Coordinates of N, CA, C and O in Angstrom, one line a residue:
X160 N -18.6 39.2 -6.1 CA -18.9 37.9 -5.0 C -20.2 37.7 -4.2 O -21.0 36.6 -4.2
X161 N -21.0 38.7 -4.1 CA -21.8 38.9 -4.1 C -23.0 38.1 -4.6 O -24.1 37.5 -4.3
X162 N -22.7 38.2 -6.1 CA -23.7 37.6 -7.0 C -23.7 36.2 -6.8 O -24.5 35.3 -6.9
X163 N -22.7 35.5 -7.1 CA -22.3 34.3 -6.6 C -23.1 33.8 -5.4 O -23.1 32.5 -5.6
X164 N -22.2 34.6 -4.4 CA -23.2 34.0 -3.2 C -24.8 33.8 -3.4 O -25.3 32.8 -2.8
X165 N -25.5 34.9 -3.9 CA -27.0 34.9 -3.9 C -27.0 33.7 -4.9 O -28.2 32.4 -4.0
X166 N -26.6 33.5 -5.7 CA -27.1 32.2 -6.9 C -26.2 31.0 -6.1 O -27.4 29.8 -6.1
X167 N -25.6 30.4 -5.3 CA -25.5 29.1 -5.2 C -26.2 29.2 -3.7 O -26.1 27.9 -3.5
X168 N -26.4 30.5 -3.2 CA -27.0 29.9 -1.7 C -26.1 29.6 -0.7 O -26.6 29.0 -0.1
X169 N -25.1 30.3 -0.5 CA -23.6 30.0 0.1 C -23.7 31.3 0.3 O -22.6 31.9 0.1
X170 N -23.9 31.5 2.0 CA -23.5 32.7 2.3 C -22.0 33.4 2.8 O -22.0 34.4 2.5
X171 N -20.9 32.8 3.1 CA -19.5 32.7 2.9 C -18.9 32.2 2.3 O -18.1 31.3 1.9
X172 N -18.6 33.1 1.0 CA -17.7 33.2 -0.2 C -16.6 33.9 -0.2 O -16.8 35.3 0.7
X173 N -15.6 33.0 0.1 CA -14.2 34.2 -0.1 C -13.5 33.6 -0.9 O -13.3 32.6 -1.2
X174 N -12.2 34.8 -1.2 CA -11.0 34.6 -2.4 C -9.4 34.1 -1.3 O -9.5 34.8 0.1
X175 N -9.3 33.8 -1.8 CA -8.0 33.0 -1.0 C -6.5 32.3 -2.4 O -6.8 32.0 -3.3
X176 N -5.5 32.5 -1.8 CA -4.3 32.3 -2.6 C -3.8 30.8 -2.8 O -3.0 30.5 -3.4
X177 N -4.4 30.5 -1.5 CA -4.0 28.9 -0.8 C -5.1 28.1 -0.8 O -6.1 28.6 -0.2
X178 N -4.8 27.0 -0.6 CA -5.7 26.1 -0.4 C -6.4 26.4 1.2 O -4.8 25.8 2.1
X179 N -7.7 26.3 2.0 CA -7.7 26.3 3.7 C -7.1 24.6 3.4 O -7.5 23.9 3.5
X180 N -6.8 24.9 5.0 CA -6.6 23.3 5.5 C -8.3 22.4 6.0 O -9.4 23.5 6.0
X181 N -8.2 21.0 5.6 CA -9.5 20.5 5.6 C -10.5 21.1 4.7 O -11.2 21.4 5.1
X182 N -9.4 20.8 3.8 CA -10.5 21.9 2.1 C -10.7 21.1 1.2 O -9.6 19.7 0.8
X183 N -11.1 20.4 0.5 CA -11.3 20.0 -0.6 C -11.0 21.1 -2.0 O -12.0 21.9 -2.0
X184 N -10.8 20.3 -3.4 CA -10.5 20.9 -3.9 C -10.7 20.2 -5.7 O -11.1 19.2 -5.3
X185 N -11.5 21.1 -6.3 CA -11.4 21.2 -8.2 C -11.0 22.4 -9.1 O -11.3 23.1 -8.5
X186 N -10.6 21.9 -10.1 CA -10.1 22.7 -10.9 C -11.1 22.5 -12.0 O -11.3 21.4 -12.8
X187 N -11.8 23.9 -12.4 CA -12.6 24.1 -13.5 C -11.6 24.2 -14.3 O -10.5 25.2 -14.4
X188 N -12.4 25.3 -16.0 CA -11.9 26.2 -16.5 C -11.4 27.4 -16.1 O -10.6 28.3 -16.6
X189 N -12.1 27.8 -15.4 CA -11.7 29.2 -14.8 C -10.7 29.3 -13.5 O -11.1 30.2 -13.1
X190 N -10.3 28.4 -12.9 CA -9.7 28.3 -11.8 C -9.6 27.2 -10.9 O -10.6 25.9 -11.3
X191 N -9.3 26.9 -9.8 CA -9.6 25.9 -8.4 C -10.6 26.9 -7.8 O -10.8 27.8 -6.9
X192 N -11.5 26.1 -7.3 CA -12.8 25.9 -6.0 C -12.1 25.1 -4.5 O -12.1 23.9 -4.9
X193 N -11.7 25.4 -3.8 CA -11.8 25.0 -3.0 C -13.2 25.1 -2.0 O -13.4 26.8 -1.6
X194 N -13.4 24.2 -1.1 CA -14.1 24.1 -0.3 C -14.1 23.5 0.9 O -13.7 22.6 1.6
X195 N -14.4 24.6 1.9 CA -14.0 23.8 3.4 C -15.1 22.9 3.8 O -15.8 22.6 4.4
X196 N -14.2 21.8 4.8 CA -15.0 20.7 5.9 C -15.3 21.1 6.8 O -15.7 20.1 7.7
X197 N -14.6 22.2 7.1 CA -14.3 22.8 8.7 C -16.2 22.5 9.2 O -17.0 22.9 8.7
X198 N -16.3 21.6 10.0 CA -17.4 21.5 10.9 C -18.4 20.4 10.3 O -19.8 20.5 10.5
X199 N -18.0 20.1 9.1 CA -18.6 19.1 7.9 C -18.4 17.5 8.2 O -17.3 17.2 8.6
X200 N -19.7 16.7 8.4 CA -19.3 15.0 9.0 C -19.3 14.2 7.4 O -19.5 14.5 6.7
X201 N -18.3 14.0 7.0 CA -17.4 13.4 5.6 C -17.3 11.9 6.4 O -16.9 11.0 5.4
X202 N -17.8 11.6 7.5 CA -17.5 9.9 8.3 C -18.3 8.9 7.0 O -17.8 8.1 6.6
X203 N -19.4 9.3 6.5 CA -20.2 8.4 5.0 C -19.6 8.1 3.8 O -19.0 7.5 3.2
X204 N -18.9 9.3 3.0 CA -17.7 9.4 2.6 C -16.8 8.8 2.2 O -16.5 8.1 1.7
X205 N -16.0 9.3 3.6 CA -14.9 8.4 4.3 C -15.0 6.4 4.2 O -14.5 6.0 3.7
X206 N -16.3 6.3 4.8 CA -16.8 4.8 4.5 C -16.7 4.3 3.0 O -16.2 3.2 2.6
X207 N -17.9 5.2 2.3 CA -17.7 4.7 0.5 C -16.7 4.4 -0.1 O -16.5 3.5 -0.8
X208 N -15.8 5.5 0.0 CA -14.2 5.7 -0.2 C -13.7 4.5 0.0 O -13.1 4.0 -0.5
X209 N -13.3 3.7 1.6 CA -12.5 3.0 1.8 C -13.3 1.6 1.1 O -12.5 0.6 0.5
X210 N -14.9 1.5 1.1 CA -15.3 0.5 0.9 C -15.2 0.3 -1.2 O -14.7 -1.0 -1.4
X211 N -15.2 1.3 -2.1 CA -14.5 1.3 -3.0 C -13.5 0.8 -3.4 O -12.9 0.4 -4.3
X212 N -12.6 1.5 -3.0 CA -11.0 1.0 -2.6 C -10.9 -0.6 -2.6 O -10.1 -1.4 -3.0
X213 N -11.4 -0.9 -1.4 CA -11.3 -2.5 -1.1 C -12.4 -3.4 -2.4 O -11.4 -4.3 -3.0
X214 N -13.4 -2.6 -3.0 CA -13.8 -3.3 -4.5 C -12.9 -3.5 -5.5 O -12.7 -4.3 -5.9
X215 N -12.1 -2.2 -5.7 CA -11.2 -1.9 -6.7 C -9.7 -3.5 -6.4 O -9.1 -3.8 -7.5
X216 N -9.6 -3.4 -4.9 CA -8.5 -4.2 -4.7 C -8.7 -5.3 -4.8 O -8.0 -6.0 -5.7
X217 N -9.7 -5.7 -4.6 CA -10.3 -7.4 -5.0 C -10.6 -7.4 -6.7 O -10.2 -8.3 -7.4
X218 N -10.9 -6.9 -7.4 CA -11.4 -6.2 -8.6 C -9.7 -6.8 -9.3 O -9.4 -7.9 -10.0
X219 N -8.3 -5.8 -9.2 CA -7.3 -6.2 -9.4 C -6.7 -7.5 -9.1 O -5.8 -8.4 -9.9
X220 N -7.0 -8.3 -8.0 CA -6.8 -9.4 -7.6 C -6.9 -10.8 -8.4 O -6.6 -11.4 -8.6
X221 N -8.4 -10.7 -8.8 CA -9.0 -10.9 -9.7 C -8.3 -11.2 -11.6 O -8.1 -12.4 -11.9
X222 N -7.1 -10.3 -11.2 CA -6.9 -10.6 -12.5 C -5.7 -11.4 -13.1 O -5.4 -11.9 -14.0
X223 N -5.5 -12.0 -11.8 CA -4.3 -13.5 -12.2 C -2.8 -12.5 -12.1 O -2.6 -13.6 -12.9
X224 N -2.8 -11.5 -12.1 CA -1.2 -10.9 -12.8 C -0.7 -11.2 -11.6 O 0.7 -10.8 -12.2
X225 N -0.6 -12.0 -10.4 CA 0.5 -12.1 -9.8 C 1.0 -13.9 -10.2 O 1.4 -14.3 -9.4
X226 N -0.1 -14.9 -10.8 CA 0.4 -16.1 -11.0 C 1.3 -16.1 -12.2 O 0.8 -15.9 -13.1
X227 N 2.8 -16.9 -12.1 CA 3.8 -16.8 -13.2 C 3.1 -17.9 -14.0 O 2.9 -17.9 -15.1
X228 N 2.6 -18.8 -13.4 CA 1.5 -20.3 -14.4 C 0.6 -19.3 -15.4 O 0.6 -19.8 -16.4
X229 N -0.3 -18.8 -14.7 CA -1.1 -17.9 -15.7 C -0.5 -17.0 -16.7 O -0.9 -17.4 -17.7
X230 N 0.2 -16.2 -16.5 CA 1.0 -15.7 -17.4 C 2.1 -16.5 -18.4 O 2.0 -15.6 -19.4
X231 N 2.7 -17.4 -18.0 CA 3.2 -17.8 -19.3 C 2.4 -18.8 -20.1 O 2.7 -18.8 -21.1
X232 N 0.7 -19.1 -19.5 CA 0.2 -19.9 -20.5 C -0.7 -18.7 -21.3 O -1.1 -19.4 -22.1
X233 N -1.4 -17.4 -20.4 CA -2.2 -16.5 -21.3 C -1.8 -16.0 -22.3 O -0.7 -15.8 -22.8
X234 N -2.3 -16.2 -23.8 CA -2.2 -15.7 -25.1 C -1.6 -14.0 -25.3 O -2.7 -13.3 -24.0
X235 N -1.0 -13.8 -25.5 CA -0.2 -12.0 -25.3 C -2.2 -11.4 -25.6 O -1.6 -10.4 -25.1
X236 N -2.6 -11.3 -26.3 CA -3.8 -10.5 -26.5 C -4.5 -10.3 -25.3 O -4.9 -9.4 -24.9
X237 N -4.6 -11.5 -24.4 CA -5.6 -11.0 -23.4 C -4.8 -10.7 -22.3 O -5.2 -9.8 -21.3
X238 N -3.3 -10.9 -21.9 CA -2.5 -10.5 -21.1 C -2.4 -8.7 -21.1 O -2.6 -7.8 -20.5
X239 N -2.2 -8.4 -22.8 CA -2.3 -6.6 -22.8 C -3.5 -6.3 -22.1 O -3.4 -5.2 -21.9
X240 N -4.7 -7.1 -22.6 CA -6.1 -6.6 -22.3 C -6.0 -6.7 -20.4 O -6.8 -5.8 -20.5
X241 N -5.4 -7.3 -19.7 CA -5.7 -7.5 -18.0 C -4.7 -6.6 -17.8 O -5.3 -5.9 -17.1
X242 N -3.4 -6.0 -18.5 CA -2.9 -5.2 -18.3 C -2.9 -3.6 -18.3 O -3.0 -2.7 -17.5
X243 N -4.1 -3.6 -19.2 CA -4.5 -2.2 -19.8 C -5.6 -1.8 -18.4 O -5.5 -1.4 -18.0
X244 N -6.5 -3.2 -18.3 CA -7.3 -3.4 -17.3 C -6.8 -3.0 -15.6 O -6.9 -2.4 -14.8
X245 N -5.4 -3.1 -15.6 CA -4.4 -3.2 -14.0 C -4.1 -1.4 -14.2 O -4.4 -1.3 -12.8
X246 N -4.2 -1.0 -15.3 CA -3.6 0.2 -15.1 C -4.8 0.7 -14.4 O -4.5 1.3 -13.8
X247 N -5.7 0.5 -15.2 CA -7.4 1.4 -15.1 C -7.5 1.9 -13.5 O -7.5 2.5 -13.1
X248 N -7.5 0.3 -13.0 CA -7.7 -0.1 -12.1 C -6.8 0.8 -10.6 O -6.8 1.2 -9.4
X249 N -5.8 0.7 -10.9 CA -4.6 1.5 -10.1 C -5.1 2.5 -9.9 O -4.6 3.5 -9.2
X250 N -5.4 3.5 -11.3 CA -5.4 5.2 -11.5 C -6.7 5.0 -10.5 O -6.3 6.0 -9.9
X251 N -7.6 4.2 -10.6 CA -8.5 4.9 -9.9 C -8.6 4.5 -8.5 O -8.9 5.5 -7.4
X252 N -7.7 3.5 -7.8 CA -7.1 3.3 -6.9 C -6.5 4.4 -6.2 O -6.6 5.1 -5.1
X253 N -5.3 5.0 -6.5 CA -4.7 6.3 -6.7 C -5.6 7.6 -6.3 O -5.7 8.3 -5.8
X254 N -6.2 7.2 -7.1 CA -7.5 8.6 -7.0 C -8.3 8.9 -6.0 O -8.3 9.8 -4.7
X255 N -8.9 7.4 -5.8 CA -9.7 6.9 -4.2 C -8.9 7.5 -2.9 O -9.2 8.5 -2.3
X256 N -7.5 6.4 -3.3 CA -6.8 7.1 -2.2 C -6.7 8.5 -1.3 O -6.6 9.1 -0.5
X257 N -6.0 9.5 -2.9 CA -5.9 10.8 -2.9 C -7.5 11.4 -2.3 O -7.1 12.4 -1.3
X258 N -8.6 11.4 -2.4 CA -9.5 11.7 -1.7 C -9.5 11.5 -0.7 O -9.8 12.3 0.6
X259 N -9.2 10.1 0.0 CA -9.3 9.8 1.2 C -8.5 10.7 2.0 O -8.7 11.0 3.1
X260 N -7.2 10.4 1.5 CA -6.2 11.7 2.2 C -6.4 12.8 2.3 O -6.2 13.7 3.5
X261 N -7.4 13.3 1.4 CA -7.9 15.4 1.2 C -9.1 14.8 3.0 O -8.9 16.0 3.5
X262 N -9.6 13.7 2.6 CA -10.8 13.7 3.5 C -10.5 13.7 5.1 O -10.8 14.2 6.6
X263 N -9.3 12.8 5.5 CA -8.7 12.5 6.4 C -7.7 13.4 6.9 O -7.5 13.3 8.5
X264 N -7.3 13.8 5.9 CA -6.4 15.0 7.0 C -5.2 14.4 6.8 O -4.0 14.8 7.4

């Protein structure tokens, strides 16, 4: 643990069996790393994530998939493409919401 602490220039590294409160996590090949956000100002990151979420929602609205007239007239290939894009946008929105939930507790 001392070697990792020295290489990473992080003075306080410890192991745990569970995620600490107010922490972010990342899963890698060798396991899961939790980084405590206790005492860290994350307001800038929260603001950026909220803006990103709004942008994703606006982009999704532009797909026009809630317009029955458009859906009735659009070519099948276009609809499939738009539905795939919608799926991708929903996945991104879920990821951003998950990150916001972790940061806002």
